[in-house]
């Protein structure tokens, strides 16, 4: 039996700001339980819903040093859907309204979490063979494993994997502060270790010291070796190319299932969608105050509102797009400029555009089920889960060919009648608009073709099955 510990800053159902939480919450369930015991450790945020906090059981507590402070580490546990979760409790760090705040505090918060997660293991008696770290928040774990946790039997031979969900976020601050905060010696702060461009970089530490590196699609694994996508670490990605592999994300096919989804009003499946799916569109049009009309081409967007997601392209051609016979439904939160942009277009084109600037699991499912197409014109996209959810619900994705979008959406070919969506390659607003209009024309004039595309989309399999096996192979390769 191989023992694996996932360390991450978010996981469904406890806390979620993006796809990372979906991955950490759904992947552990998909390993072969006969051979793998996969558990998860994460912070116990104040903002975790009370129903879960009430179920957590106190295990133990102790203190660790961080910077000049001695910090309390409480450990709680809870089993959820067969997976053992551990929570690190510390009110000083984890009591904010959201998991992330300003970057400086976050760096200290997650340095604490990384050290505490390692220190917790002997205390709870779980000795993993592999610690699987996710994103910059856990970048110091492989570093600490090579430093203070190196000695003694307990950590000897323990391996680490670092998964990049988004290379853009690295946890960067000045060397002196990070040295003080982590207690790591001078030795670690050189350009071949934690230092990058005169600063200290937590993710870089993880990428240098981890035994293996993965990212969440093959295309992104290639892209990040190039300057445009490499976020300043492309040299390191090239240097570690042999230890870097792309393993595509999946989604939870139980949770995202149009046949059993309790968030949607009219369940449907791959057989009856021609009759049933439209009922969800009607219901959503009514709920959001859009024109009640089956024929309107409804485009959905569910997203963090950041420049990663290509909103500059949308801003550029939104007026042109709104002259077409379309409806646009947005659900998202993020940067003020994008929130305000969508509020503005909602005001300007009231019965065509619905901007929902908040977070709602329920509305997100309704959009995946109701829209005709789903727009995701990302500037870069390590994997992307929203397009997988759309495919699962027979909502045709329109995407830019980057990262995981390229690997999961097969562009429509009208001559061969293949494909599950539409895509364009350059980061160019009119190329996007042309692609949307092409999709619209198929929707309007070739309904049978469109429905056959839905057949293919719903038949595509992006459950975790295949990818979980690839992680298992990686674990087997690391610890024989
Ligand atoms: P990223 O992780 O970059 O944000 P992904 O496509 O991997 O992008 O995952 C986004 C996840 O967050 C999806 O599950 C999506 O449905 C969800 N999501 C994003 N914004 C919202 C929102 N405002 N309300 C509900 N769910 C959202
Ligand atoms: C990141 C990426 C997204 C990916 C998710 C889960 O948030 O932006 O593309 O799907 O992580 O791996």
PDB file of N, CA and C and ligand atoms in Angstrom, residues 16-20 22 256 302-304 308-309 331-333 358-361 364 368 376 381 384-386 389, ligand 1:
ATOM      1  N   UNK A  16     -13.505  26.812  -1.966  1.00  0.00           N
ATOM      2  CA  UNK A  16     -13.150  26.799  -3.388  1.00  0.00           C
ATOM      3  C   UNK A  16     -13.097  28.211  -3.940  1.00  0.00           C
ATOM      4  N   UNK A  17     -11.988  28.515  -4.615  1.00  0.00           N
ATOM      5  CA  UNK A  17     -11.958  29.773  -5.380  1.00  0.00           C
ATOM      6  C   UNK A  17     -11.779  29.485  -6.867  1.00  0.00           C
ATOM      7  N   UNK A  18     -11.403  28.268  -7.204  1.00  0.00           N
ATOM      8  CA  UNK A  18     -11.201  27.939  -8.623  1.00  0.00           C
ATOM      9  C   UNK A  18     -11.017  26.440  -8.800  1.00  0.00           C
ATOM     10  N   UNK A  19     -10.495  26.081  -9.974  1.00  0.00           N
ATOM     11  CA  UNK A  19     -10.388  24.677 -10.341  1.00  0.00           C
ATOM     12  C   UNK A  19      -9.495  23.837  -9.434  1.00  0.00           C
ATOM     13  N   UNK A  20      -8.511  24.472  -8.790  1.00  0.00           N
ATOM     14  CA  UNK A  20      -7.642  23.735  -7.866  1.00  0.00           C
ATOM     15  C   UNK A  20      -8.473  22.964  -6.840  1.00  0.00           C
ATOM     16  N   UNK A  22     -11.516  21.898  -7.100  1.00  0.00           N
ATOM     17  CA  UNK A  22     -12.200  20.765  -7.733  1.00  0.00           C
ATOM     18  C   UNK A  22     -11.253  19.577  -7.850  1.00  0.00           C
ATOM     19  N   UNK A 256     -20.960  16.365 -11.517  1.00  0.00           N
ATOM     20  CA  UNK A 256     -21.370  17.045 -12.748  1.00  0.00           C
ATOM     21  C   UNK A 256     -22.034  16.033 -13.669  1.00  0.00           C
ATOM     22  N   UNK A 302     -18.652  31.181 -17.127  1.00  0.00           N
ATOM     23  CA  UNK A 302     -18.537  31.013 -15.674  1.00  0.00           C
ATOM     24  C   UNK A 302     -17.055  31.071 -15.384  1.00  0.00           C
ATOM     25  N   UNK A 303     -16.610  32.081 -14.643  1.00  0.00           N
ATOM     26  CA  UNK A 303     -15.159  32.256 -14.588  1.00  0.00           C
ATOM     27  C   UNK A 303     -14.715  33.201 -13.487  1.00  0.00           C
ATOM     28  N   UNK A 304     -13.493  32.993 -13.036  1.00  0.00           N
ATOM     29  CA  UNK A 304     -12.825  34.065 -12.305  1.00  0.00           C
ATOM     30  C   UNK A 304     -12.617  35.191 -13.323  1.00  0.00           C
ATOM     31  N   UNK A 308      -6.236  36.372 -17.364  1.00  0.00           N
ATOM     32  CA  UNK A 308      -5.926  35.018 -17.849  1.00  0.00           C
ATOM     33  C   UNK A 308      -7.024  34.478 -18.769  1.00  0.00           C
ATOM     34  N   UNK A 309      -8.250  34.864 -18.476  1.00  0.00           N
ATOM     35  CA  UNK A 309      -9.395  34.219 -19.119  1.00  0.00           C
ATOM     36  C   UNK A 309      -9.812  34.876 -20.429  1.00  0.00           C
ATOM     37  N   UNK A 331     -21.368  34.543 -15.171  1.00  0.00           N
ATOM     38  CA  UNK A 331     -21.296  34.357 -13.715  1.00  0.00           C
ATOM     39  C   UNK A 331     -19.818  34.431 -13.347  1.00  0.00           C
ATOM     40  N   UNK A 332     -19.453  35.379 -12.493  1.00  0.00           N
ATOM     41  CA  UNK A 332     -18.048  35.447 -12.119  1.00  0.00           C
ATOM     42  C   UNK A 332     -17.758  36.592 -11.168  1.00  0.00           C
ATOM     43  N   UNK A 333     -16.600  36.497 -10.528  1.00  0.00           N
ATOM     44  CA  UNK A 333     -16.118  37.602  -9.702  1.00  0.00           C
ATOM     45  C   UNK A 333     -14.625  37.743  -9.967  1.00  0.00           C
ATOM     46  N   UNK A 358     -21.163  37.401  -8.767  1.00  0.00           N
ATOM     47  CA  UNK A 358     -21.063  36.761  -7.455  1.00  0.00           C
ATOM     48  C   UNK A 358     -20.649  35.313  -7.679  1.00  0.00           C
ATOM     49  N   UNK A 359     -20.554  34.569  -6.599  1.00  0.00           N
ATOM     50  CA  UNK A 359     -20.181  33.172  -6.695  1.00  0.00           C
ATOM     51  C   UNK A 359     -21.404  32.321  -6.381  1.00  0.00           C
ATOM     52  N   UNK A 360     -21.758  31.415  -7.241  1.00  0.00           N
ATOM     53  CA  UNK A 360     -22.889  30.534  -6.947  1.00  0.00           C
ATOM     54  C   UNK A 360     -22.717  29.194  -7.647  1.00  0.00           C
ATOM     55  N   UNK A 361     -22.551  28.180  -6.830  1.00  0.00           N
ATOM     56  CA  UNK A 361     -22.444  26.815  -7.342  1.00  0.00           C
ATOM     57  C   UNK A 361     -23.696  26.488  -8.162  1.00  0.00           C
ATOM     58  N   UNK A 364     -23.966  28.262 -11.471  1.00  0.00           N
ATOM     59  CA  UNK A 364     -22.965  27.744 -12.418  1.00  0.00           C
ATOM     60  C   UNK A 364     -23.491  26.470 -13.089  1.00  0.00           C
ATOM     61  N   UNK A 368     -24.145  25.799 -17.112  1.00  0.00           N
ATOM     62  CA  UNK A 368     -23.594  24.662 -17.867  1.00  0.00           C
ATOM     63  C   UNK A 368     -24.713  23.878 -18.552  1.00  0.00           C
ATOM     64  N   UNK A 376     -14.757  30.525 -23.644  1.00  0.00           N
ATOM     65  CA  UNK A 376     -13.551  30.508 -22.814  1.00  0.00           C
ATOM     66  C   UNK A 376     -12.338  30.860 -23.675  1.00  0.00           C
ATOM     67  N   UNK A 381      -4.263  28.801 -20.334  1.00  0.00           N
ATOM     68  CA  UNK A 381      -5.164  27.956 -19.543  1.00  0.00           C
ATOM     69  C   UNK A 381      -4.481  26.626 -19.247  1.00  0.00           C
ATOM     70  N   UNK A 384      -8.165  24.026 -17.339  1.00  0.00           N
ATOM     71  CA  UNK A 384      -9.535  24.495 -17.521  1.00  0.00           C
ATOM     72  C   UNK A 384     -10.473  23.348 -17.224  1.00  0.00           C
ATOM     73  N   UNK A 385     -11.402  23.607 -16.325  1.00  0.00           N
ATOM     74  CA  UNK A 385     -12.403  22.587 -16.003  1.00  0.00           C
ATOM     75  C   UNK A 385     -13.761  22.977 -16.551  1.00  0.00           C
ATOM     76  N   UNK A 386     -13.982  24.282 -16.685  1.00  0.00           N
ATOM     77  CA  UNK A 386     -15.303  24.745 -17.124  1.00  0.00           C
ATOM     78  C   UNK A 386     -15.684  24.178 -18.491  1.00  0.00           C
ATOM     79  N   UNK A 389     -16.868  20.691 -17.976  1.00  0.00           N
ATOM     80  CA  UNK A 389     -18.227  20.671 -17.431  1.00  0.00           C
ATOM     81  C   UNK A 389     -19.230  20.950 -18.551  1.00  0.00           C
TER      82      UNK A 389
HETATM   83  P1  LIG B   1      -9.578  28.356 -12.766  1.00  0.00           P
HETATM   84  O1  LIG B   1      -9.153  27.311 -11.829  1.00  0.00           O
HETATM   85  O2  LIG B   1      -8.470  28.980 -13.526  1.00  0.00           O
HETATM   86  O3  LIG B   1     -10.451  29.372 -12.139  1.00  0.00           O
HETATM   87  P2  LIG B   1     -11.091  26.202 -14.057  1.00  0.00           P
HETATM   88  O4  LIG B   1     -11.865  26.183 -15.319  1.00  0.00           O
HETATM   89  O5  LIG B   1     -10.083  25.153 -13.863  1.00  0.00           O
HETATM   90  O6  LIG B   1     -10.463  27.666 -13.926  1.00  0.00           O
HETATM   91  O7  LIG B   1     -12.057  26.046 -12.810  1.00  0.00           O
HETATM   92  C1  LIG B   1     -12.990  27.005 -12.457  1.00  0.00           C
HETATM   93  C2  LIG B   1     -13.978  26.391 -11.474  1.00  0.00           C
HETATM   94  O8  LIG B   1     -14.560  27.430 -10.697  1.00  0.00           O
HETATM   95  C3  LIG B   1     -15.126  25.691 -12.163  1.00  0.00           C
HETATM   96  O9  LIG B   1     -15.584  24.658 -11.305  1.00  0.00           O
HETATM   97  C4  LIG B   1     -16.159  26.797 -12.280  1.00  0.00           C
HETATM   98  O10 LIG B   1     -17.467  26.294 -12.410  1.00  0.00           O
HETATM   99  C5  LIG B   1     -15.966  27.499 -10.957  1.00  0.00           C
HETATM  100  N1  LIG B   1     -16.351  28.919 -10.897  1.00  0.00           N
HETATM  101  C6  LIG B   1     -15.661  29.996 -11.333  1.00  0.00           C
HETATM  102  N2  LIG B   1     -16.318  31.137 -11.056  1.00  0.00           N
HETATM  103  C7  LIG B   1     -17.447  30.775 -10.421  1.00  0.00           C
HETATM  104  C8  LIG B   1     -18.557  31.503  -9.864  1.00  0.00           C
HETATM  105  N3  LIG B   1     -18.613  32.829  -9.912  1.00  0.00           N
HETATM  106  N4  LIG B   1     -19.541  30.797  -9.273  1.00  0.00           N
HETATM  107  C9  LIG B   1     -19.489  29.438  -9.235  1.00  0.00           C
HETATM  108  N5  LIG B   1     -18.488  28.713  -9.726  1.00  0.00           N
HETATM  109  C10 LIG B   1     -17.470  29.359 -10.312  1.00  0.00           C
END
